[in-house]
Short mmCIF file of the N, C-alpha and C atoms (twelve columns), coordinates in Angstrom:
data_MODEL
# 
_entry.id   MODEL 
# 
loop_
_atom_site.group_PDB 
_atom_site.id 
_atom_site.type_symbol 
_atom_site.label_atom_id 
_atom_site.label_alt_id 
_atom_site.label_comp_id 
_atom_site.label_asym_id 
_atom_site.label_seq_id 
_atom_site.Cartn_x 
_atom_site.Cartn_y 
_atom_site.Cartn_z 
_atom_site.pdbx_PDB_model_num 
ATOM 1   N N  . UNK A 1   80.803  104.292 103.475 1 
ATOM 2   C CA . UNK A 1   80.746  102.839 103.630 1 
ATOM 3   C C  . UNK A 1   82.102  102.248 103.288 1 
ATOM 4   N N  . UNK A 2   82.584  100.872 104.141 1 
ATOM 5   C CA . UNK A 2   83.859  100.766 104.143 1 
ATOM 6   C C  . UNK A 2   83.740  99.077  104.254 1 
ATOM 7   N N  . UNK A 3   84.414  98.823  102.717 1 
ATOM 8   C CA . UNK A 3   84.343  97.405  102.299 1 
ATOM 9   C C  . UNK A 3   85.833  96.723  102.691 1 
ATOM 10  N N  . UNK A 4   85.627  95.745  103.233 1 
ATOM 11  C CA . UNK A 4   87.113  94.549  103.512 1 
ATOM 12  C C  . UNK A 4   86.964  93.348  102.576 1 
ATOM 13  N N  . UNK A 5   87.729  93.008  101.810 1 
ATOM 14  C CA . UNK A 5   87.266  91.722  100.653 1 
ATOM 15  C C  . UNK A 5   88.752  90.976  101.090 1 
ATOM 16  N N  . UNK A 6   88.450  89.878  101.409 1 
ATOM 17  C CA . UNK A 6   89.700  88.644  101.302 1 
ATOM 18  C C  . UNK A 6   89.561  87.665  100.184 1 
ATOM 19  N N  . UNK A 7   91.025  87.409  99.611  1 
ATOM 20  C CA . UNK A 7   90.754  85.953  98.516  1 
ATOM 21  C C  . UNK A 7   91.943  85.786  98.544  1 
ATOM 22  N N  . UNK A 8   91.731  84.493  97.551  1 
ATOM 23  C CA . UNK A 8   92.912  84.005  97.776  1 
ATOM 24  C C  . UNK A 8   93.030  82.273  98.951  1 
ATOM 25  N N  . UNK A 9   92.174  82.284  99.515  1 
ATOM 26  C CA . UNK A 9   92.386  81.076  99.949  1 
ATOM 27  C C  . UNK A 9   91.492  79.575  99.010  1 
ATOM 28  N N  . UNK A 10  91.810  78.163  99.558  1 
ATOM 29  C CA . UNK A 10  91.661  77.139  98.950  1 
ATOM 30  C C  . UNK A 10  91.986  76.132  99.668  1 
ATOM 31  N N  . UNK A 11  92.345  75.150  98.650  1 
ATOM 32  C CA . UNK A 11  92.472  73.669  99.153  1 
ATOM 33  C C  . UNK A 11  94.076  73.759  98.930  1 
ATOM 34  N N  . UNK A 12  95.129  73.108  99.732  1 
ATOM 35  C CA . UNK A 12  96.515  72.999  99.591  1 
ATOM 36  C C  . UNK A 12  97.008  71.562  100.131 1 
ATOM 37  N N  . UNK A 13  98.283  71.368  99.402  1 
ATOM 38  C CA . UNK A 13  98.246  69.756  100.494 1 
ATOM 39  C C  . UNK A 13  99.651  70.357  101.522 1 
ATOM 40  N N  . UNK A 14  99.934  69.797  102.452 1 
ATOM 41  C CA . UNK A 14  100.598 70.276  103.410 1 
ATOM 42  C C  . UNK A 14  101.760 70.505  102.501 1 
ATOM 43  N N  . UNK A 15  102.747 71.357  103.194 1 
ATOM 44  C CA . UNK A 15  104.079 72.030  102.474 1 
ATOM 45  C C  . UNK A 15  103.764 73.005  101.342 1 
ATOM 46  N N  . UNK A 16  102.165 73.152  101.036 1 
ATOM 47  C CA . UNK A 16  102.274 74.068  99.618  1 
ATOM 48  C C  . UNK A 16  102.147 75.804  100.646 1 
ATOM 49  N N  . UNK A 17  101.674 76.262  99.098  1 
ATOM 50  C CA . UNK A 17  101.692 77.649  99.451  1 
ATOM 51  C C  . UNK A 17  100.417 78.388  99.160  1 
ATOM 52  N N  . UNK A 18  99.805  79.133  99.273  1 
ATOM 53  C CA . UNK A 18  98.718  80.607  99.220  1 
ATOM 54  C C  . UNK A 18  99.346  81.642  99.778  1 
ATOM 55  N N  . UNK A 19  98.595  83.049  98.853  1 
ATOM 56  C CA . UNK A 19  98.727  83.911  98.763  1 
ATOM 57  C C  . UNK A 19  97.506  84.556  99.154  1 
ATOM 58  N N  . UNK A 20  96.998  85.096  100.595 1 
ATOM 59  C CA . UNK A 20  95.388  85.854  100.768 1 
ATOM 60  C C  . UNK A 20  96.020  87.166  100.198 1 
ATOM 61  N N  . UNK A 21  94.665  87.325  100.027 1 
ATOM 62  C CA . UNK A 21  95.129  89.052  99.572  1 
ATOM 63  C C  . UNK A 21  93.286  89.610  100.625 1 
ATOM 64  N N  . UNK A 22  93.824  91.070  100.748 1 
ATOM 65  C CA . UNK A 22  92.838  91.928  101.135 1 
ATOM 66  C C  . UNK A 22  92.852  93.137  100.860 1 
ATOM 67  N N  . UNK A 23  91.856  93.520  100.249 1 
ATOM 68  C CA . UNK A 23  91.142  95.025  99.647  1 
ATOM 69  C C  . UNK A 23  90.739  96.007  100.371 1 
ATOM 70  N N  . UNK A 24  90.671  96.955  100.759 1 
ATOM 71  C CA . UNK A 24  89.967  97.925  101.460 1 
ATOM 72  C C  . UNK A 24  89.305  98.799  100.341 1 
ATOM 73  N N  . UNK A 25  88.335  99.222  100.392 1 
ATOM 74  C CA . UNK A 25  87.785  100.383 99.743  1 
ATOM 75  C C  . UNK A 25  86.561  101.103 100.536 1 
ATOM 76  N N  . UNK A 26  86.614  102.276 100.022 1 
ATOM 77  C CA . UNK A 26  85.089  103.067 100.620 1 
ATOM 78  C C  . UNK A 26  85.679  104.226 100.953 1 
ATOM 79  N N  . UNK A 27  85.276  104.927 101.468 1 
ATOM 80  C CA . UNK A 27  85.547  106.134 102.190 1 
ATOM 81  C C  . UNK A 27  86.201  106.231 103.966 1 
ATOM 82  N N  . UNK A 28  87.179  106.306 103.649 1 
ATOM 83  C CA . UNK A 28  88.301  106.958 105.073 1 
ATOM 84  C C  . UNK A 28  89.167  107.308 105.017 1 
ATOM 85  N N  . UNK A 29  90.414  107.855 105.709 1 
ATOM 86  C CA . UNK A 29  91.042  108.917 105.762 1 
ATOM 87  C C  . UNK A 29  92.515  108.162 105.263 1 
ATOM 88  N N  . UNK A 30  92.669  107.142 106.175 1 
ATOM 89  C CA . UNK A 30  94.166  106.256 106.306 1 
ATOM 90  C C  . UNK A 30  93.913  105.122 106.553 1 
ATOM 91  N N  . UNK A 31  95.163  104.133 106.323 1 
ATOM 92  C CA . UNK A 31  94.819  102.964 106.863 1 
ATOM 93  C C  . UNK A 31  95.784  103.075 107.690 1 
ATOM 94  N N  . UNK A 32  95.422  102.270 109.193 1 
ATOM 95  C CA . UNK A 32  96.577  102.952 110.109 1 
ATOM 96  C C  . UNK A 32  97.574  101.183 110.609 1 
ATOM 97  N N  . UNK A 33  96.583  99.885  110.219 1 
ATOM 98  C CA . UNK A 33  97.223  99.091  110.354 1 
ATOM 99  C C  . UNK A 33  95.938  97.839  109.853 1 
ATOM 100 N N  . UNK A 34  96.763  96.534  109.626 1 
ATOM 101 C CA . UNK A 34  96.048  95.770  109.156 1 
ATOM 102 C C  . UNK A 34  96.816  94.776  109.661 1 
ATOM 103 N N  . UNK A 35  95.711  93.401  109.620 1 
ATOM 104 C CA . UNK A 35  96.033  92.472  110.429 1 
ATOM 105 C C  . UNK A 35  94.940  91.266  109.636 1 
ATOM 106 N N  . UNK A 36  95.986  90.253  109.939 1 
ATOM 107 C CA . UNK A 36  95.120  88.856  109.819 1 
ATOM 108 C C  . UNK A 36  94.989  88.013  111.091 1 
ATOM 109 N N  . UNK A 37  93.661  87.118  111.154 1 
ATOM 110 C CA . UNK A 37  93.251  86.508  111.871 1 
ATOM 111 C C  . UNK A 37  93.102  84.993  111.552 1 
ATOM 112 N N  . UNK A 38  92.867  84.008  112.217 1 
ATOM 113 C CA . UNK A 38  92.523  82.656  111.513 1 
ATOM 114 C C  . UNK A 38  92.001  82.331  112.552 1 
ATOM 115 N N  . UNK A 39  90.610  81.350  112.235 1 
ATOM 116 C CA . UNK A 39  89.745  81.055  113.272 1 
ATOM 117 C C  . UNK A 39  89.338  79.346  112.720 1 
ATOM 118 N N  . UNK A 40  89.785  78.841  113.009 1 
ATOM 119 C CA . UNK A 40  89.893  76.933  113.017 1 
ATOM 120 C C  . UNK A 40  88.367  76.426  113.601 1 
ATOM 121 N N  . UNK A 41  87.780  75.258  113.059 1 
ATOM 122 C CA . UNK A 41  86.866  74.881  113.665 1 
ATOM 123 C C  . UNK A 41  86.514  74.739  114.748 1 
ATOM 124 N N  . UNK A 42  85.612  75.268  115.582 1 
ATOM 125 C CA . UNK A 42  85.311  75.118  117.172 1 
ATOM 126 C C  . UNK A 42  86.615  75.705  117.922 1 
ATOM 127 N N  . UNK A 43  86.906  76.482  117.301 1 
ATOM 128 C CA . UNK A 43  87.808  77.794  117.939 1 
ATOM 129 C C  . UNK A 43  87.426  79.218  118.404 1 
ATOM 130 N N  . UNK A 44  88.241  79.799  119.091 1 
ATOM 131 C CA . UNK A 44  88.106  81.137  119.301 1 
ATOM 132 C C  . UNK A 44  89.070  81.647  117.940 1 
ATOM 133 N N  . UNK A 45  88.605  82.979  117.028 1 
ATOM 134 C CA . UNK A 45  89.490  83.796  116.408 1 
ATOM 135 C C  . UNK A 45  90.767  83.982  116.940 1 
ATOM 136 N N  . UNK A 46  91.802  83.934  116.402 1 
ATOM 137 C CA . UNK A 46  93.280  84.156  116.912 1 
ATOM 138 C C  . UNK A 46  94.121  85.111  115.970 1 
ATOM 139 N N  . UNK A 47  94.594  85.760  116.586 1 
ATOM 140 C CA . UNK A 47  95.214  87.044  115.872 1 
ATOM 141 C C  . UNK A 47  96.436  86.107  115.150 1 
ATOM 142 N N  . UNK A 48  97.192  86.098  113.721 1 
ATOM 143 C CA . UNK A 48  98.284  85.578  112.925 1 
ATOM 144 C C  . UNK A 48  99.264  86.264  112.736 1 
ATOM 145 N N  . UNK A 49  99.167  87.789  112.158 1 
ATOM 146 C CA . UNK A 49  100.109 88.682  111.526 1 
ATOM 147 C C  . UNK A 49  99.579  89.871  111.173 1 
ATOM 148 N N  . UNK A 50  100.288 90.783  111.890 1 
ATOM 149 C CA . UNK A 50  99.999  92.248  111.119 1 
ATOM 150 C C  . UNK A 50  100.974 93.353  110.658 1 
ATOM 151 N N  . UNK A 51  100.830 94.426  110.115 1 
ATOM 152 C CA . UNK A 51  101.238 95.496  110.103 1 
ATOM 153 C C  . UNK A 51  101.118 96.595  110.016 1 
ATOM 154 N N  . UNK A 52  101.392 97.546  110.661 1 
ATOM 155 C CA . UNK A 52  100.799 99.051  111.278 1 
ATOM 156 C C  . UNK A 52  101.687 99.906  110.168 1 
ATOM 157 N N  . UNK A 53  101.109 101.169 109.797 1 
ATOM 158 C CA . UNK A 53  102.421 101.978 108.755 1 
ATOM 159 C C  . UNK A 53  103.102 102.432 109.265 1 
ATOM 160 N N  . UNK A 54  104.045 102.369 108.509 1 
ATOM 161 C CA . UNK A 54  105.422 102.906 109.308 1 
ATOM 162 C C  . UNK A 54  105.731 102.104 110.076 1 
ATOM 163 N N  . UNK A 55  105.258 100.918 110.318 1 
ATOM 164 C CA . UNK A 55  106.230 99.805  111.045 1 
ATOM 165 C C  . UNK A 55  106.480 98.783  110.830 1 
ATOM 166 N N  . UNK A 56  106.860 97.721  111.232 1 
ATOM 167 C CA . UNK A 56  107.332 96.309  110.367 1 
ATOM 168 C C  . UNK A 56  106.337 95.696  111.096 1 
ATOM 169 N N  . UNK A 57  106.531 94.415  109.992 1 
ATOM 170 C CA . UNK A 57  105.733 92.991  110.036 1 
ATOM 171 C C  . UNK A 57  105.803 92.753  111.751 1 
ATOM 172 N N  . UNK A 58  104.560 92.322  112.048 1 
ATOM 173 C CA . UNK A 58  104.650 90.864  113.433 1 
ATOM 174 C C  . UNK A 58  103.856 89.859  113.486 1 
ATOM 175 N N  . UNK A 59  104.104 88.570  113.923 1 
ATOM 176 C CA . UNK A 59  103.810 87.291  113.377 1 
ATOM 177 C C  . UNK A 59  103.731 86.385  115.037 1 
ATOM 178 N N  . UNK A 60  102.379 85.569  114.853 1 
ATOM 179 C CA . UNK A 60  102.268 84.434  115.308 1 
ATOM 180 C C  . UNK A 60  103.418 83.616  115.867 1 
ATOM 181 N N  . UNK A 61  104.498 83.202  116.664 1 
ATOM 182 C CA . UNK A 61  105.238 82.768  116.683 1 
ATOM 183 C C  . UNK A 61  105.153 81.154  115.938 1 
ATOM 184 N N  . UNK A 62  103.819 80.749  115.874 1 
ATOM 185 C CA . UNK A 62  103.902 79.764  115.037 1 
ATOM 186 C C  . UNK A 62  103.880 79.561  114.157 1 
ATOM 187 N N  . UNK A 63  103.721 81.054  113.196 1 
ATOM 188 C CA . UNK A 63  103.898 81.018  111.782 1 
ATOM 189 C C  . UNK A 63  104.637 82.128  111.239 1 
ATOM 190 N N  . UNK A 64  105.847 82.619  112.086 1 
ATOM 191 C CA . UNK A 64  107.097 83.042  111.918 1 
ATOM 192 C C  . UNK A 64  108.114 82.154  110.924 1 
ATOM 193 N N  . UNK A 65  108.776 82.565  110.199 1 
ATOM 194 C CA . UNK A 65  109.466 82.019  109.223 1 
ATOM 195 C C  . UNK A 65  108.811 81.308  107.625 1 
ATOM 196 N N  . UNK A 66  107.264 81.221  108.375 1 
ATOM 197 C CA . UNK A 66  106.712 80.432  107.320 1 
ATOM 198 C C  . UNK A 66  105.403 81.304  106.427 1 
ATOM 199 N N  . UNK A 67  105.485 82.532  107.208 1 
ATOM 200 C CA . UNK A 67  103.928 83.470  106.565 1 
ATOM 201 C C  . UNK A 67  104.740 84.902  106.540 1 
ATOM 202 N N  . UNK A 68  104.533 85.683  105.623 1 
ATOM 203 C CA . UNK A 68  104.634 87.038  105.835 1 
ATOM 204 C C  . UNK A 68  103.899 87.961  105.182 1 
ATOM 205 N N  . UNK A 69  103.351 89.144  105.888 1 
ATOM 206 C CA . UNK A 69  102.701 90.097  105.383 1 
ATOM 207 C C  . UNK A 69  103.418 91.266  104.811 1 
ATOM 208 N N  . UNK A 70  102.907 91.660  104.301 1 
ATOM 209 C CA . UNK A 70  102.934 92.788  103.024 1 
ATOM 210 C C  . UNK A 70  102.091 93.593  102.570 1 
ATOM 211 N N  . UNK A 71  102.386 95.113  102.142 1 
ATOM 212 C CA . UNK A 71  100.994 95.823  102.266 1 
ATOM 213 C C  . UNK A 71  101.520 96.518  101.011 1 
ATOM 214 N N  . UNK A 72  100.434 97.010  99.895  1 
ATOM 215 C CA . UNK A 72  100.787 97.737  98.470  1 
ATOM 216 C C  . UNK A 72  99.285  98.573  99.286  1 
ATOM 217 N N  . UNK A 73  100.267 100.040 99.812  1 
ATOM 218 C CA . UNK A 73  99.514  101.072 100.093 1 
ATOM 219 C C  . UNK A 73  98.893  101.896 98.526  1 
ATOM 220 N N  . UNK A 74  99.151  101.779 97.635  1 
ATOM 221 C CA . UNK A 74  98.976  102.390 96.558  1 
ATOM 222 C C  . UNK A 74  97.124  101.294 96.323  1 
ATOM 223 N N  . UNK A 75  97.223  100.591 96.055  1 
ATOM 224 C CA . UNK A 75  96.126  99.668  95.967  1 
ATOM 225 C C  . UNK A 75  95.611  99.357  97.530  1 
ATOM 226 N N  . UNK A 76  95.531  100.141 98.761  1 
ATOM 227 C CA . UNK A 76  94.771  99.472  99.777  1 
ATOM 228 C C  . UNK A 76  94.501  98.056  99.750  1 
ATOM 229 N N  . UNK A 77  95.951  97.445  99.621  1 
ATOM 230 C CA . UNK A 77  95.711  96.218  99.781  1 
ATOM 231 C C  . UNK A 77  96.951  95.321  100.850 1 
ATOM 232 N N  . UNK A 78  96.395  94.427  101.555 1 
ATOM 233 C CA . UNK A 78  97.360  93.879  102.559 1 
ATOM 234 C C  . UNK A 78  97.647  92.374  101.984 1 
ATOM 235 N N  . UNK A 79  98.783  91.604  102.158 1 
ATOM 236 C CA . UNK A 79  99.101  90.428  101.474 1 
ATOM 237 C C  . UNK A 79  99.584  89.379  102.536 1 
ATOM 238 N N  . UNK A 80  98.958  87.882  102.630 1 
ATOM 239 C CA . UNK A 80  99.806  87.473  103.479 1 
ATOM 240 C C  . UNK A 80  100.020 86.430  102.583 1 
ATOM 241 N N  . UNK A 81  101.449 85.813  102.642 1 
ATOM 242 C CA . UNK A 81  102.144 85.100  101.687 1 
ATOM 243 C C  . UNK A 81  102.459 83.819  103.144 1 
ATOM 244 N N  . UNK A 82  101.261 82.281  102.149 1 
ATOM 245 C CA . UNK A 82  101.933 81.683  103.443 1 
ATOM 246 C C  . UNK A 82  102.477 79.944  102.878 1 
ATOM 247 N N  . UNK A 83  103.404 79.978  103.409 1 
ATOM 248 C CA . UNK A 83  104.500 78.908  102.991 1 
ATOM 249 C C  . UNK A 83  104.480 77.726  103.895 1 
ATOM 250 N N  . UNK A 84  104.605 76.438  103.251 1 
ATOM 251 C CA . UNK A 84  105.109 75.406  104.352 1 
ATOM 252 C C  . UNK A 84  103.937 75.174  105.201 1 
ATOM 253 N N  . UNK A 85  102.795 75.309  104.417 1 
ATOM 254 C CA . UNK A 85  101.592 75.381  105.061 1 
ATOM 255 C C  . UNK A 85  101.167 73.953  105.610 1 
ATOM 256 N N  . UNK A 86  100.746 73.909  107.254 1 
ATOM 257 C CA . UNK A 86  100.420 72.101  107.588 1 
ATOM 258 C C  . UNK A 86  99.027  72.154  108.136 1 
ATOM 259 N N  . UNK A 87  98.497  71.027  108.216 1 
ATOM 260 C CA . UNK A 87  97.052  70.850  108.379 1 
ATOM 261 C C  . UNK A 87  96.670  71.825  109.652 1 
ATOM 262 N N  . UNK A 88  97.380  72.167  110.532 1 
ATOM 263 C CA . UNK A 88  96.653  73.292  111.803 1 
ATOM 264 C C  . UNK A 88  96.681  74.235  111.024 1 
ATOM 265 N N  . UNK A 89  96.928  74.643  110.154 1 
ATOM 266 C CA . UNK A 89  97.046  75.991  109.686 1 
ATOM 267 C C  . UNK A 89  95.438  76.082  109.189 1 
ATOM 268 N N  . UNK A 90  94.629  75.291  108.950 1 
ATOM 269 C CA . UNK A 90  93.315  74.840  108.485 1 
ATOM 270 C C  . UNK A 90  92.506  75.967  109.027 1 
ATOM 271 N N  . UNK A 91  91.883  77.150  108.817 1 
ATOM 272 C CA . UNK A 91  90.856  78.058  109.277 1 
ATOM 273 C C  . UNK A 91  90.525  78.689  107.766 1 
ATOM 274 N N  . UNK A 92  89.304  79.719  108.968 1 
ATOM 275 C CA . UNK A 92  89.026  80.715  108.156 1 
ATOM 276 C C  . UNK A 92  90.288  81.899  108.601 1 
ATOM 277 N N  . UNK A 93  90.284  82.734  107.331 1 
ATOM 278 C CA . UNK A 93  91.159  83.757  107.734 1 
ATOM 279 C C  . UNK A 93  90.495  85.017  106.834 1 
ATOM 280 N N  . UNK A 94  90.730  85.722  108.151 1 
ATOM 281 C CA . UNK A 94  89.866  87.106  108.461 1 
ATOM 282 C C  . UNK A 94  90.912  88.235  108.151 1 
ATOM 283 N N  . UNK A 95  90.595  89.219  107.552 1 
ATOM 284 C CA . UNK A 95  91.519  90.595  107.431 1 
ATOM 285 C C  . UNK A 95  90.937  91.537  108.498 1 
ATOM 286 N N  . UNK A 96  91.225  92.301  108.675 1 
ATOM 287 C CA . UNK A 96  91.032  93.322  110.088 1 
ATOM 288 C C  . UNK A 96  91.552  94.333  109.670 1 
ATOM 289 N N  . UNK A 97  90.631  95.876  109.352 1 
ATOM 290 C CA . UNK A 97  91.682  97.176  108.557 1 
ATOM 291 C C  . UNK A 97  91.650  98.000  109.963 1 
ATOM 292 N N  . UNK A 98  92.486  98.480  110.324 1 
ATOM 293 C CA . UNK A 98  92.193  99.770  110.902 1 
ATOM 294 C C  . UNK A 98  92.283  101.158 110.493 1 
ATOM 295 N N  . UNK A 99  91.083  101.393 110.362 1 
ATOM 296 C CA . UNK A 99  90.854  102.964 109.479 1 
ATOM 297 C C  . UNK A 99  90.559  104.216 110.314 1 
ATOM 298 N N  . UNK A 100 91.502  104.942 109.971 1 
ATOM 299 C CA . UNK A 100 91.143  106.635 110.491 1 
ATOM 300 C C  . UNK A 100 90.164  107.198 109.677 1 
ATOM 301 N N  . UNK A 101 89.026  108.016 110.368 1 
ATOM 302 C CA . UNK A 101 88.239  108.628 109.626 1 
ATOM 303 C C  . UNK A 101 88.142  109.645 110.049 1 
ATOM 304 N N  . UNK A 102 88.600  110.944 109.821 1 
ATOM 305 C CA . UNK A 102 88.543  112.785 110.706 1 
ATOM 306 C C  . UNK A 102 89.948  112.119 111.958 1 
ATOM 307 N N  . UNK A 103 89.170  112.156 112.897 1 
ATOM 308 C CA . UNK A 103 89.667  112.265 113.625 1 
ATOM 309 C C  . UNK A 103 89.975  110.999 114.938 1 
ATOM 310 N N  . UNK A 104 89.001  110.247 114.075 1 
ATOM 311 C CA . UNK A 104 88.608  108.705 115.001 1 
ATOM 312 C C  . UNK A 104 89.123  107.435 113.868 1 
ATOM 313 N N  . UNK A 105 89.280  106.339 114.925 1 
ATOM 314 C CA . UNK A 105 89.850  104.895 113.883 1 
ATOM 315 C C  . UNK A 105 88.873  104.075 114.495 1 
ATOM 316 N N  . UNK A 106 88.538  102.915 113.495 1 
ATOM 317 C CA . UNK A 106 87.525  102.059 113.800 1 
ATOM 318 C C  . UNK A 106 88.057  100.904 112.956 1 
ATOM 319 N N  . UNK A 107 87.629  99.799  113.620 1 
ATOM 320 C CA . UNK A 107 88.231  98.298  112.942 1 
ATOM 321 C C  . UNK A 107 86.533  97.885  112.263 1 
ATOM 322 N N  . UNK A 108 87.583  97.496  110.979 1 
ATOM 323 C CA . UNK A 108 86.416  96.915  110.473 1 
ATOM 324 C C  . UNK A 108 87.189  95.351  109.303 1 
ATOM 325 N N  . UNK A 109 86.224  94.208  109.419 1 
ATOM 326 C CA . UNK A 109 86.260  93.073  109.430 1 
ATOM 327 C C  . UNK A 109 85.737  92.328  107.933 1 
ATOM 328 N N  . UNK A 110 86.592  91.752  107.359 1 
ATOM 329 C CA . UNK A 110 86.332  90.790  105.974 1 
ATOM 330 C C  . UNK A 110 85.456  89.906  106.507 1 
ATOM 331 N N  . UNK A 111 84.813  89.306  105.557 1 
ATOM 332 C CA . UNK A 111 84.317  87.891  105.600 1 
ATOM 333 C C  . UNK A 111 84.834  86.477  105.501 1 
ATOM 334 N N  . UNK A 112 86.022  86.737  105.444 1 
ATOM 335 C CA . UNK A 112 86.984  85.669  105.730 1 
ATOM 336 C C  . UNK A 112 86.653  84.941  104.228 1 
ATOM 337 N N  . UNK A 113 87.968  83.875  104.211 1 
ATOM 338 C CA . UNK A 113 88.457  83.226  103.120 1 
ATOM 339 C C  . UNK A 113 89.262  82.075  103.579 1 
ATOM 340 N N  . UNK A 114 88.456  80.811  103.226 1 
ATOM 341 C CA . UNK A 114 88.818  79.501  104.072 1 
ATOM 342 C C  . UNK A 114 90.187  79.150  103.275 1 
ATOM 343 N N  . UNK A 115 90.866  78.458  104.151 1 
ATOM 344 C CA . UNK A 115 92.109  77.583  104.056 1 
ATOM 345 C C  . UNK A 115 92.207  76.217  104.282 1 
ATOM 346 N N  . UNK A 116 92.413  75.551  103.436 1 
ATOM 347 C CA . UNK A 116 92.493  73.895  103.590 1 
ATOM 348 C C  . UNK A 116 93.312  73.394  103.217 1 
ATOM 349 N N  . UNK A 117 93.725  72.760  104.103 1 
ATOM 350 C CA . UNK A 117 95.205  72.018  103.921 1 
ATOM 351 C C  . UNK A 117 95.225  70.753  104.185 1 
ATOM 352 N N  . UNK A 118 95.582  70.108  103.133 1 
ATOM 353 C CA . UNK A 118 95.114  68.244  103.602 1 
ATOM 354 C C  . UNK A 118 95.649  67.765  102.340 1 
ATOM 355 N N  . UNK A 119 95.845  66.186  102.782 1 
ATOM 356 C CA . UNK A 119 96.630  65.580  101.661 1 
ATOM 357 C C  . UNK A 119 94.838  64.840  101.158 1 
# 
């Protein structure tokens, strides 16, 4: 069994900052990449930022310069650090692990951790 935990989100007034964090635990082999999502009211989910191992950060072009991810493989944990935060930035935000298990990878999904941004 293979747990995804997000925290870290809240209430912010525009220009502040949060820190999500996400956990993996349970049983699998690797983590082969991780990714955040943010899904805004009466939206479709939209992919934000990820990173695969062994490769670098990639980002939303709209929240390039202002969000970055980070991963502490020692703790199965992924970090997105987000700055300069303005009211669209307003969702839920979802972690996404991709885990190898033997010989197969399967995505599996947090319960998300709301973001609010408002004066």
């Amino acid at each position: 069994q293979v747990q995804v935990v997000e925290s870290g989100g809240g209430l912010v007034q525009p220009g502040g900052s949060l820190r999500l964090s996400c956990v993996v635990s349970g049983s699998f082999s690797s983590i082969s990449r991780m990714d955040w999502y943010q899904q805004a009211p009466g939206k479709q989910r939209e992919w934000v930022a990820g990173i695969a191992t062994g490769a670098g950060a990639v980002y939303l072009d709209s929240v390039k310069g202002r969000f970055t991810v980070s991963r502490d493989d020692a703790k199965n944990t992924v970090f997105l650090q987000m700055n300069s935060l303005k009211p669209e930035d307003t969702a839920v935000y979802y972690c996404n692990a991709l885990l190898r298990v033997g010989f197969f990878e399967d995505h599996h999904w947090g319960q998300g951790t709301q973001v609010t941004v408002s004066s």
